XYZ file of C-alpha atoms in Angstrom:
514
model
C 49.344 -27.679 295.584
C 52.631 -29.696 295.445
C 53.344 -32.979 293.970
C 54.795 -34.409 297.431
C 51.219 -33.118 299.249
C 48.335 -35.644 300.848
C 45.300 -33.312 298.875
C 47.469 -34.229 295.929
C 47.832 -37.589 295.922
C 44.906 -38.748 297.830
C 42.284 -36.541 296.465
C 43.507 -34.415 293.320
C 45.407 -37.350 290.772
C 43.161 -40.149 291.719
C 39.821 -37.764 290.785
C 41.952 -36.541 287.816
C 42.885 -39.713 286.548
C 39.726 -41.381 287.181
C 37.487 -38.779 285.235
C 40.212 -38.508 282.571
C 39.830 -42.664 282.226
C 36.190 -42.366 281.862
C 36.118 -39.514 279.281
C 38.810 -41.056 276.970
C 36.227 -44.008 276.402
C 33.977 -40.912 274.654
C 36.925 -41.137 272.116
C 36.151 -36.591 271.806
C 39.333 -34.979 272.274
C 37.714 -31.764 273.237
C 36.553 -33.073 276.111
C 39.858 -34.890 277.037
C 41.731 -31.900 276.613
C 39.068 -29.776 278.219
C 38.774 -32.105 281.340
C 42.872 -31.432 281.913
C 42.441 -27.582 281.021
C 40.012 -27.839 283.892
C 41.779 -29.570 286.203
C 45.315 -27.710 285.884
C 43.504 -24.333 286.172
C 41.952 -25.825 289.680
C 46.051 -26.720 290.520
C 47.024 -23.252 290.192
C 44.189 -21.721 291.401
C 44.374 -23.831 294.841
C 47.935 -21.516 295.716
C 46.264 -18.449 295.029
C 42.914 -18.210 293.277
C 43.225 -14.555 292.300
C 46.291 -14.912 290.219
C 43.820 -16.901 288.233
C 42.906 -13.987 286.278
C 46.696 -13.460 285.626
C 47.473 -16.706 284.124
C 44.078 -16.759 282.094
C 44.818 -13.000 280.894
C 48.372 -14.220 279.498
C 47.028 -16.969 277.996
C 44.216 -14.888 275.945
C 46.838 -12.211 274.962
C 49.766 -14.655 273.697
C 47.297 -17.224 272.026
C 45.660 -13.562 270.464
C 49.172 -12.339 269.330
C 49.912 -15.700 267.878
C 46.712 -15.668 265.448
C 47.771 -12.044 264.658
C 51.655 -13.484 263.656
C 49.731 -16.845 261.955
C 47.431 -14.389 259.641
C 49.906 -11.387 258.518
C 51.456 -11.700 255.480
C 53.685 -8.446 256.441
C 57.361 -8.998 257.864
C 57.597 -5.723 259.231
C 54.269 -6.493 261.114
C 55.201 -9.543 261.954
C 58.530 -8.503 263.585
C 56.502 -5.440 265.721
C 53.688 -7.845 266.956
C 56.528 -10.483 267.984
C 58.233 -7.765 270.071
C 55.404 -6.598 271.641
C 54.390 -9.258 272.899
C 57.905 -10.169 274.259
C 58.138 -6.915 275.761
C 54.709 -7.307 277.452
C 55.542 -10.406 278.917
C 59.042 -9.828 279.964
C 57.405 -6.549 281.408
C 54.958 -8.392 283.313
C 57.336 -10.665 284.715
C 59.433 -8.078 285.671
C 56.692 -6.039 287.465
C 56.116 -8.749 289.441
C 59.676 -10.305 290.052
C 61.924 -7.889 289.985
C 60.226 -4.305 291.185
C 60.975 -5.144 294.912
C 64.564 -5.700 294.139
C 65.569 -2.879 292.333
C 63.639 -0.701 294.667
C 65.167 -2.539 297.570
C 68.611 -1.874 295.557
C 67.785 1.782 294.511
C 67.458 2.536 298.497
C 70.950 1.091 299.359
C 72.846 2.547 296.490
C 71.470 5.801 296.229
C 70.276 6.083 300.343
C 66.363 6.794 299.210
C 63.492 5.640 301.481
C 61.223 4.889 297.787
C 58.731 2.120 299.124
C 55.763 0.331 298.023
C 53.587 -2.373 298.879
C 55.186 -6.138 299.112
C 54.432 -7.756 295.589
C 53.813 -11.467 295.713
C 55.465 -13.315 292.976
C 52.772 -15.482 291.621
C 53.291 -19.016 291.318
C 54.991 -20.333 287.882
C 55.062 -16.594 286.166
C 58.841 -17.506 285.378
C 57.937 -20.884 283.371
C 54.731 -20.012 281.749
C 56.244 -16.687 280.332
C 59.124 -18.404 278.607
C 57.023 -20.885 277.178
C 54.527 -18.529 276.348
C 57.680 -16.245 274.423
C 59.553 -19.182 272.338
C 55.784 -19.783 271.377
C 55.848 -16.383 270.029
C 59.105 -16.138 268.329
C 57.822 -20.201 267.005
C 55.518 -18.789 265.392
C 56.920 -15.821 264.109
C 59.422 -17.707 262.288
C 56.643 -19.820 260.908
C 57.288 -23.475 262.824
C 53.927 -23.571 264.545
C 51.882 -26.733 264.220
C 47.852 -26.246 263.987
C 46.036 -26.120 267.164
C 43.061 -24.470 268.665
C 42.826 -22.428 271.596
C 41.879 -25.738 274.146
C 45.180 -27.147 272.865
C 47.099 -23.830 273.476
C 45.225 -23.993 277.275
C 46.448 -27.111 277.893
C 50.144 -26.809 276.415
C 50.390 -23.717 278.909
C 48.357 -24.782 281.758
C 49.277 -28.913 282.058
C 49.917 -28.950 285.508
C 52.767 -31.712 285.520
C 54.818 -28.606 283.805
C 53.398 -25.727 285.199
C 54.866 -24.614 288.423
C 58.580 -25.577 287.887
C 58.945 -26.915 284.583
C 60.688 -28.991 281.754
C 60.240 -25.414 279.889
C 57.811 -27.722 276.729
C 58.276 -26.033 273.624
C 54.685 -26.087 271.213
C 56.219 -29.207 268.825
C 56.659 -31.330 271.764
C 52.636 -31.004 273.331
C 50.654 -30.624 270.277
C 51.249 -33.440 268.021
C 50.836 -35.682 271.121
C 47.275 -34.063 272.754
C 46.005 -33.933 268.687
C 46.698 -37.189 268.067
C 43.384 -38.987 267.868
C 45.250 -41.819 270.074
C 45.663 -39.857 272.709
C 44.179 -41.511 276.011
C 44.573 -43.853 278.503
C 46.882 -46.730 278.220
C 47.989 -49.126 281.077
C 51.519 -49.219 279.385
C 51.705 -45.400 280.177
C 50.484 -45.283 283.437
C 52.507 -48.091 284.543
C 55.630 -46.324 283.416
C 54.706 -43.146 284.625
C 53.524 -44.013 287.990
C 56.929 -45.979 288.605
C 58.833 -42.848 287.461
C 56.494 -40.603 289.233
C 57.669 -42.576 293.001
C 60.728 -42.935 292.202
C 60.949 -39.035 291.862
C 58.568 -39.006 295.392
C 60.806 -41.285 296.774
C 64.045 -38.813 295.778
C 62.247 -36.030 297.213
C 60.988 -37.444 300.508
C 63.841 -39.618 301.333
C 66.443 -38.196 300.192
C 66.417 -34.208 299.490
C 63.948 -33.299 302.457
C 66.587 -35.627 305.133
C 69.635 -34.266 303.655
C 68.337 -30.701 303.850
C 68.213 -30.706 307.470
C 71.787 -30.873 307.720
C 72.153 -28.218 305.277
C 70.093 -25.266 306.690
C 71.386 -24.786 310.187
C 74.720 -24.013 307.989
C 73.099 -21.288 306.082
C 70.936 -20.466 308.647
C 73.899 -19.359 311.557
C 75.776 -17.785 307.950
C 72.751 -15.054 307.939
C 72.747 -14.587 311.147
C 76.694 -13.570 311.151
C 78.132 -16.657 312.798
C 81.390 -17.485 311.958
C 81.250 -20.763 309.946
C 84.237 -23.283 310.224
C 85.926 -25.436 307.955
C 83.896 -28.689 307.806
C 81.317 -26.755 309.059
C 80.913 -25.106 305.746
C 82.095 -28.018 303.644
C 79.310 -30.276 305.502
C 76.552 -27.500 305.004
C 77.406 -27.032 300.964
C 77.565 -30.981 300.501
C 74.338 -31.301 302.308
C 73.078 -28.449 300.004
C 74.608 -29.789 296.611
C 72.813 -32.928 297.333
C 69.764 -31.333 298.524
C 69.023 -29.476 295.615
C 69.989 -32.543 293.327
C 67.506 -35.067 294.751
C 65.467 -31.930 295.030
C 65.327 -31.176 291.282
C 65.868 -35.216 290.411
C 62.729 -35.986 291.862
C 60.495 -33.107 290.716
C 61.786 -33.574 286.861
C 61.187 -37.262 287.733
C 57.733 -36.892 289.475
C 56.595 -34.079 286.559
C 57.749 -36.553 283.396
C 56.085 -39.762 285.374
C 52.773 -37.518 285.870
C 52.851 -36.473 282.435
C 53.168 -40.075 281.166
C 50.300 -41.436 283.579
C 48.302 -39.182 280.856
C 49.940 -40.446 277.835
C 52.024 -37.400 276.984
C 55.885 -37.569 277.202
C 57.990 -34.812 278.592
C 61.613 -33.588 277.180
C 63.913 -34.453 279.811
C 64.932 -32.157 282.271
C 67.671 -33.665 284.402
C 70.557 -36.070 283.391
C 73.035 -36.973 285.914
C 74.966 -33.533 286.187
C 77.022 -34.562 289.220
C 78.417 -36.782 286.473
C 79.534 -33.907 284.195
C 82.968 -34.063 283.168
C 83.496 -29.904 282.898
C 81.269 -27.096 283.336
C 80.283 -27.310 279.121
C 78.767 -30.844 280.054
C 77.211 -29.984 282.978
C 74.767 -27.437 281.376
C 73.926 -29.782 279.157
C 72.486 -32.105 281.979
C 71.542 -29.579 284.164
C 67.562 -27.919 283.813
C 67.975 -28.746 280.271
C 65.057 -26.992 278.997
C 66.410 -23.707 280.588
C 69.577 -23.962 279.044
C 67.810 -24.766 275.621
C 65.599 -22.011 276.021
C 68.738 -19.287 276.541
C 70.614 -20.869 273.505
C 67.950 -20.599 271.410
C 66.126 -16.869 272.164
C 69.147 -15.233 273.906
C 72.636 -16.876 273.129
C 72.255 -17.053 269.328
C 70.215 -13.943 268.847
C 72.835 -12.187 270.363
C 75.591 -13.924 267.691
C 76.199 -16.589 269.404
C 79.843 -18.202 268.756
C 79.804 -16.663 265.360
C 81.175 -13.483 265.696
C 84.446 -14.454 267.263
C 85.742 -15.764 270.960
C 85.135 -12.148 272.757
C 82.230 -11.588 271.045
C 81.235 -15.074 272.626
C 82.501 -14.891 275.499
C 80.621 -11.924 276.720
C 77.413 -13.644 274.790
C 78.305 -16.331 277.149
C 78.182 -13.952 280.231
C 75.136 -11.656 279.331
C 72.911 -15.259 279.418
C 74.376 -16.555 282.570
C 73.870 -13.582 284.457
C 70.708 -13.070 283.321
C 69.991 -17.120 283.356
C 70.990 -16.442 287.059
C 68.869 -13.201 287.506
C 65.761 -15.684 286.068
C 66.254 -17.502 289.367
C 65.660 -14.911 291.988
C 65.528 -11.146 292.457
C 68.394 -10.974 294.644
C 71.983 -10.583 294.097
C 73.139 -13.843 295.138
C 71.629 -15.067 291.943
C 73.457 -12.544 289.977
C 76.874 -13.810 291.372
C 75.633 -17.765 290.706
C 75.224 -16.992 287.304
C 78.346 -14.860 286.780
C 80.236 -17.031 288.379
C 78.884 -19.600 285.890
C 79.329 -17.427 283.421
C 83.328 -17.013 284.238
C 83.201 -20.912 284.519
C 81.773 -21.600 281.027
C 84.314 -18.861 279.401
C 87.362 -20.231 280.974
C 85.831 -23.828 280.034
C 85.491 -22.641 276.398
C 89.183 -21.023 276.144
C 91.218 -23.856 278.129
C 89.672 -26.295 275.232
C 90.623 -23.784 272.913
C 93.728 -23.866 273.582
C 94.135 -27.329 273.881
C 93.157 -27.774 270.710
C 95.681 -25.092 269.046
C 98.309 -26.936 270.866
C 97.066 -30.245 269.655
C 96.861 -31.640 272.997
C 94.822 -34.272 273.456
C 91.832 -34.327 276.110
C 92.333 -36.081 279.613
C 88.869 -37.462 279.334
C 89.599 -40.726 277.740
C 91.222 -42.357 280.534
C 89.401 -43.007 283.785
C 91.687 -41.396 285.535
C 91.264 -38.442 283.637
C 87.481 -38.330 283.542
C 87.280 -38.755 287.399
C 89.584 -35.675 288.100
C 87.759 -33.834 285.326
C 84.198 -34.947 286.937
C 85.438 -34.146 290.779
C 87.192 -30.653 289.638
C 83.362 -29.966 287.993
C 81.272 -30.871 291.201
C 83.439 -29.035 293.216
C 83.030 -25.584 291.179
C 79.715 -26.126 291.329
C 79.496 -26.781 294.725
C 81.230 -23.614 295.335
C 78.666 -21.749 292.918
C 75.502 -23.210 295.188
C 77.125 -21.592 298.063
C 75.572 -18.013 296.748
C 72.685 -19.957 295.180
C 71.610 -21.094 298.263
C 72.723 -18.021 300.594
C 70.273 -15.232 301.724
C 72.730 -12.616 300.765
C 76.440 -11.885 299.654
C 77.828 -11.372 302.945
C 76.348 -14.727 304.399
C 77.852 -16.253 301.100
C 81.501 -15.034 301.714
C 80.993 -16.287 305.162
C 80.589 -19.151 304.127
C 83.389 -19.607 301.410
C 85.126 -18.383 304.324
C 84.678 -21.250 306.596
C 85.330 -23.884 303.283
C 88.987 -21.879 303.152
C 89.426 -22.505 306.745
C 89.939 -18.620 307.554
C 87.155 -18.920 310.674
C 89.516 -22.205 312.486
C 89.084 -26.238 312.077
C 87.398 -28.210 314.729
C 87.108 -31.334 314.778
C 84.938 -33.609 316.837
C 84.887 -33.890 320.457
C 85.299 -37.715 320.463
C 88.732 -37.351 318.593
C 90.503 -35.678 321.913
C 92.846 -37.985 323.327
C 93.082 -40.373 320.674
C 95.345 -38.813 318.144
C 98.411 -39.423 320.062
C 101.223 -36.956 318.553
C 98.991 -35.670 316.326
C 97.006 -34.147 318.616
C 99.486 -31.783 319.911
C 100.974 -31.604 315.783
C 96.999 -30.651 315.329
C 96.846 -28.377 317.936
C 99.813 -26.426 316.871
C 97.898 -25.447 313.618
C 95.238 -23.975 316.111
C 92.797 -26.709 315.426
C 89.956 -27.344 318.166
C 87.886 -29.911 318.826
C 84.932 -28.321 319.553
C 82.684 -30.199 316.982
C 81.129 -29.184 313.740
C 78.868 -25.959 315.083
C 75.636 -26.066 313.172
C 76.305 -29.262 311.396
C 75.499 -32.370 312.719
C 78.495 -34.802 312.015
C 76.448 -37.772 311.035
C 75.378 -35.964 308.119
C 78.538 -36.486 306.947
C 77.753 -40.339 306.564
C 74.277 -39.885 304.200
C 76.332 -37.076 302.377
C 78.897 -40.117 301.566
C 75.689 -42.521 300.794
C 74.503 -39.889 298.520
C 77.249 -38.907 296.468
C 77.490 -42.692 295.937
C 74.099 -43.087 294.359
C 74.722 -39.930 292.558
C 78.027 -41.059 290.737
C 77.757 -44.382 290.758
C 74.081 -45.494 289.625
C 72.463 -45.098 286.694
C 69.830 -42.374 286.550
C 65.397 -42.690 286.176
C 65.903 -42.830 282.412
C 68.615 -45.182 282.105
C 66.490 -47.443 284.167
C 63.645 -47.179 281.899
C 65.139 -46.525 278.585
C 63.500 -49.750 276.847
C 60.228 -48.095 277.702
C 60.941 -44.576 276.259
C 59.993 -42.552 279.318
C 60.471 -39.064 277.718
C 60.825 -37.493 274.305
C 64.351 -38.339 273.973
C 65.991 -41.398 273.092
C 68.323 -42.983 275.990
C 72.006 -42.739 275.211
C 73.336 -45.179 277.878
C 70.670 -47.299 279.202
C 71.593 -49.291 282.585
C 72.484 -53.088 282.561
C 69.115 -53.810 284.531
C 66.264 -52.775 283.120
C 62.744 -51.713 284.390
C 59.726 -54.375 283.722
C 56.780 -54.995 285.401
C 57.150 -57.755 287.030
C 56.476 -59.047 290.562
C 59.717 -58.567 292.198
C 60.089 -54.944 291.022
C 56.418 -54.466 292.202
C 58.005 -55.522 295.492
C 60.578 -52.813 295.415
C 58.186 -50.188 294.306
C 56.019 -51.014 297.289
C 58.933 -50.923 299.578
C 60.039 -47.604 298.112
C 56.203 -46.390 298.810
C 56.529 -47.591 302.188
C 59.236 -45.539 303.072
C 57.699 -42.592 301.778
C 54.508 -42.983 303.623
C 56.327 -43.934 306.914
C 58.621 -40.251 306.531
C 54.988 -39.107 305.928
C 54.032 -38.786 309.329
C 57.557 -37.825 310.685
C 58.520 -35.069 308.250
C 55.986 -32.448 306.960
C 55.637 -32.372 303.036
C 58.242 -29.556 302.037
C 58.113 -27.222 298.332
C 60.311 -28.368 295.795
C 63.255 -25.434 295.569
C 62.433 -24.669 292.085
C 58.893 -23.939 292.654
C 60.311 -20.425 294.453
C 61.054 -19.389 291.029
C-alpha cells in the first residue's frame, strides 16, 4: 500500500485515524498501541500477505533474543546471543536480497549455468532488520528502556516507518507510545497533516513530472543507444531532482503521518542539494542510514581512531557496503565506492588544509556557492550508476555528459546563430534535438533546482511547532500557523494533487525498492 495511493488515503488513514480517535478516549494504552499494531500489520500484509509470517517471525525472535540479553548477567553470553542474532538477521536478509545476485554474478565470472527459483525481496526486510539489529546491540550494551512486547510490535511494525524508513532507534518510540499522554491531539494532527501534503504534494507534483523526463534517458542507455551531451546532462538533472522530491516527500509524508498520531519522527532529510562538500551532504542525506553505519559499522571497525588509512578504508568498507544495502546489483556497489572515494578525498583535502593553516572557502558566499555547486555536481555524477540498470548503461551515460557520443542542439536553433552556426558546426555539433529528452524539461529542471537551493525546507517552515525529534537549526523567516490564508494554500496545494490524480497514475516511492 503506498502513501501516494486512493485505498490509502480514502479508506486506510481515515478508518485508522478514526478508530485510533475513539480508542484514545478509553485512556488504555494497550489498546492504543494494539489498535496501530493491528493496523500496520494489515499495511504490510496488503503487498504480500504471506511475508506476514516473515515479519511476525523476526519480530518474535529479536524481541526473544532481547529478553535473553536483558536477563543474563554473563558477558561472554551476552556477546554470543548479540552475534547470533546479528548473524541471523543479516543472514536472512541476505538470503533474500542478495542470493540472486551473487548467483547471477557466480555465472558470469566463473561461466556456470547454477540457477534457482526468482526470490522476491519482501517489502521493508532492509529497514526492519537494521532496526531490529541496533535494537540488539542497544540492548546488549545495556541502553534499553522498559517495554513490553505490544510496544516492541509497534516500534517495528508503525507503518509511517516501515517500508522505507527514518531507520527509529528504540529511545526515540518508546518513551513517546509509554507515555500515558499519548493520544490524540488536534495540535498534532494539524501539524502532521500539513507536513504529510506537503510531502504528497512533493511527490505528485514534483518527483512523479520530473521523472518523465528522466527515464527515456536511462531507458535508450539500457537499451545501447548512444546518449548525447545534453541528452545525458538533461536525463541526470531530471533524475537528481527526481529522487530528491522523491525522498523529500516520503520523509515528509512518513514524519507528518507519524505526527497525525502524536509520535515524532527523527528527521530524515535536510536540504542536501544545499551541502557545501560531500562530509555535509551525508549528514543531510537519509540521515538515519548514515547514523546507523557510524554507529554499528564505522566505529566498530575503529573508526577515525586508529589513524587516516586506517580510516580511510573504514570509510570505504561502509560506503560500499552502505551502497550494497541499496540494491543487489553492481551499480550500487560503484555508487557507494564512488562515495566512498568522495568522502576520503573530502576528509584528506581538509586535512591538509588544516596542516597548511589555510583557511576554509566556506565563509564567503562566493566560496560556499562553488563549494555547494562542485558537491551537487559529484553527486549528480554518482546517481548516474544509482539510477542505471547496469555498468555499461552507466558509462554510456557519463559518456554522453563528456560529450564523447556528439552535441546537438535543438532544431529551432538552425539558422539563427549567424557565424556561430558554421563556428558550431565545425566542432561537429548537430542540431538534431535532445534524443530521448524532451527539451522543455529543461525549464522545470531550472524551476526545481530553484526551490531546492533557494527555499527553506518542511522543517524550517514548521520549526516553531517542533515537527520531529530534533530541534530546528535555521528556521525560515515565515513561519507555519494555522490560519485561514495558509488553509487556502494547503487547499490549493491539495487541489493540484487531486487534479494530477486522474492524469498521472500513483507511482512507488524509489526507496520503497529497497
Amino acid at each position: 500500500m503506498l502513501f501516494n495511493s486512493y485505498v490509502f488515503l480514502i479508506v486506510f488513514l481515515p478508518i485508522t485515524m478514526l478508530i485510533f480517535c475513539i480508542f484514545t478516549r478509553q485512556k488504555n494504552q494497550h489498546i492504543i498501541i494494539g489498535w496501530l499494531v493491528i493496523t500496520s500489520l494489515f499495511f504490510y500484509a496488503w503487498w504480500n500477505p504471506i511475508y506476514l509470517t516473515l515479519i511476525l517471525s523476526s519480530i518474535l525472535f529479536n524481541y526473544a533474543l532481547g529478553f535473553c540479553l536483558t536477563h543474563t548477567g554473563s558477558v561472554c553470553r551476552k556477546k554470543l546471543i548479540m552475534v547470533f542474532g546479528i548473524s541471523v538477521n543479516l543472514g536472512v536478509l541476505g538470503y533474500f536480497k542478495y542470493t540472486n545476485f551473487f548467483i547471477d554474478l557466480l555465472n558470469n565470472v566463473a561461466y556456470t549455468t547454477y540457477t534457482l527459483p526468482r526470490i522476491i525481496l519482501p517489502l521493508a526486510i532492509s529497514f526492519f532488520t537494521f532496526t531490529q539489529i541496533a535494537y540488539l546491540v542497544d540492548t546488549y550494551r545495556g541502553g534499553t528502556p522498559k517495554h513490553s512486547f505490544l510496544d516492541y510490535c509497534l516500534f517495528v511494525t508503525f507503518f509511517p516507518h516501515l517500508i522505507a524508513g527514518p531507520i527509529v532507534r528504540h529511545w526515540e518510540i518508546f518513551p513517546q507510545i509509554t507515555d500515558k499522554k499519548f493520544r490524540f491531539f488536534h495540535e498534532d494532527f494539524s501539524v502532521g497533516l500539513t507536513i504529510f501534503l506537503i510531502g504528497l504534494f512533493k511527490k505528485v507534483l514534483f518527483a512523479d513530472t520530473i521523472a518523465i523526463y528522466a527515464t527515456p534517458v536511462f531507458s535508450a542507455a539500457a537499451n545501447c543507444t548512444q546518449v548525447t551531451f545534453f541528452e545525458a546532462w538533461g536525463g541526470i538533472l531530471a533524475y537528481t531532482l527526481q529522487i530528491y522530491f522523491d525522498f523529500s516527500g516520503y520523509s515528509d509524508m512518513a514524519i507528518g503521518l507519524a505526527r497525525m498520531f502524536g509520535i515524532k519522527f527523527p528527521v530524515n532529510f535536510n536540504s542536501p542539494y544545499k551541502a557545501t562538500s560531500i562530509i555535509d551532504f551525508w549528514r543531510r542525506w537519509h540521515i538515519t542510514l548514515s547514523r546507523f553505519l557510524r554507529d554499528y559499522l564505522y566505529i566498530p571497525l575503529g573508526g577515525s581512531l586508529k589513524g587516516s588509512t586506517r580510516r580511510y578504508i573504514n570509510l570505504m568498507i561502509t560506503m560500499i557496503l552502505g551502497g550494497l544495502w541499496h540494491g543487489a546489483n553492481l551499480t550500487f556497489v560503484f555508487w557507494g565506492t564512488l562515495h566512498g572515494f568522495y568522502l576520503i578525498v573530502n576528509h584528506a583535502w581538509r586535512a591538509f588544509l588544516k596542516a597548511i593553516g589555510f583557511k576554509s572557502t566556506a565563509n564567503n558566499w562566493l566560496g560556499i556557492s562553488f563549494n555547494k555547486i562542485l558537491t551537487f555536481l559529484a553527486v549528480a555524477v554518482g546517481w548516474v550508476f544509482f539510477r542505471s540498470e547496469s555498468p555499461s548503461a552507466a558509462i554510456a551515460i557519463l559518456y554522453g555528459m563528456m560529450g564523447k557520443n556528439g552535441i546537438s542542439f535543438p532544431p529551432v536553433l538552425q539558422g539563427h546563430l549567424g557565424s556561430f552556426e558554421s563556428f558550431f558546426s565545425s566542432l561537429g555539433v548537430t542540431f538534431n534535438g535532445f534524443g530521448a529528452f524532451e527539451g522543455r524539461g529543461f525549464f522545470l529542471i531550472f524551476i526545481l533546482l530553484g526551490i531546492v537551493w533557494f527555499t527553506p525546507n518542511t522543517q524550517e517552515w514548521m520549526a516553531h511547532m517542533n515537527p520531529a525529534l530534533e530541534p530546528v537549526k535555521n528556521p525560515a523567516r515565515l513561519q507555519w500557523k494555522p490560519t485561514f490564508t495558509v488553509g487556502i494554500v494547503l487547499g490549493i496545494l491539495l487541489f493540484f494533487v487531486v487534479q494530477s490524480y486522474f492524469t498521472l497514475t500513483p507511482s512507488e516511492f524509489l526507496y520503497f525498492n529497497f
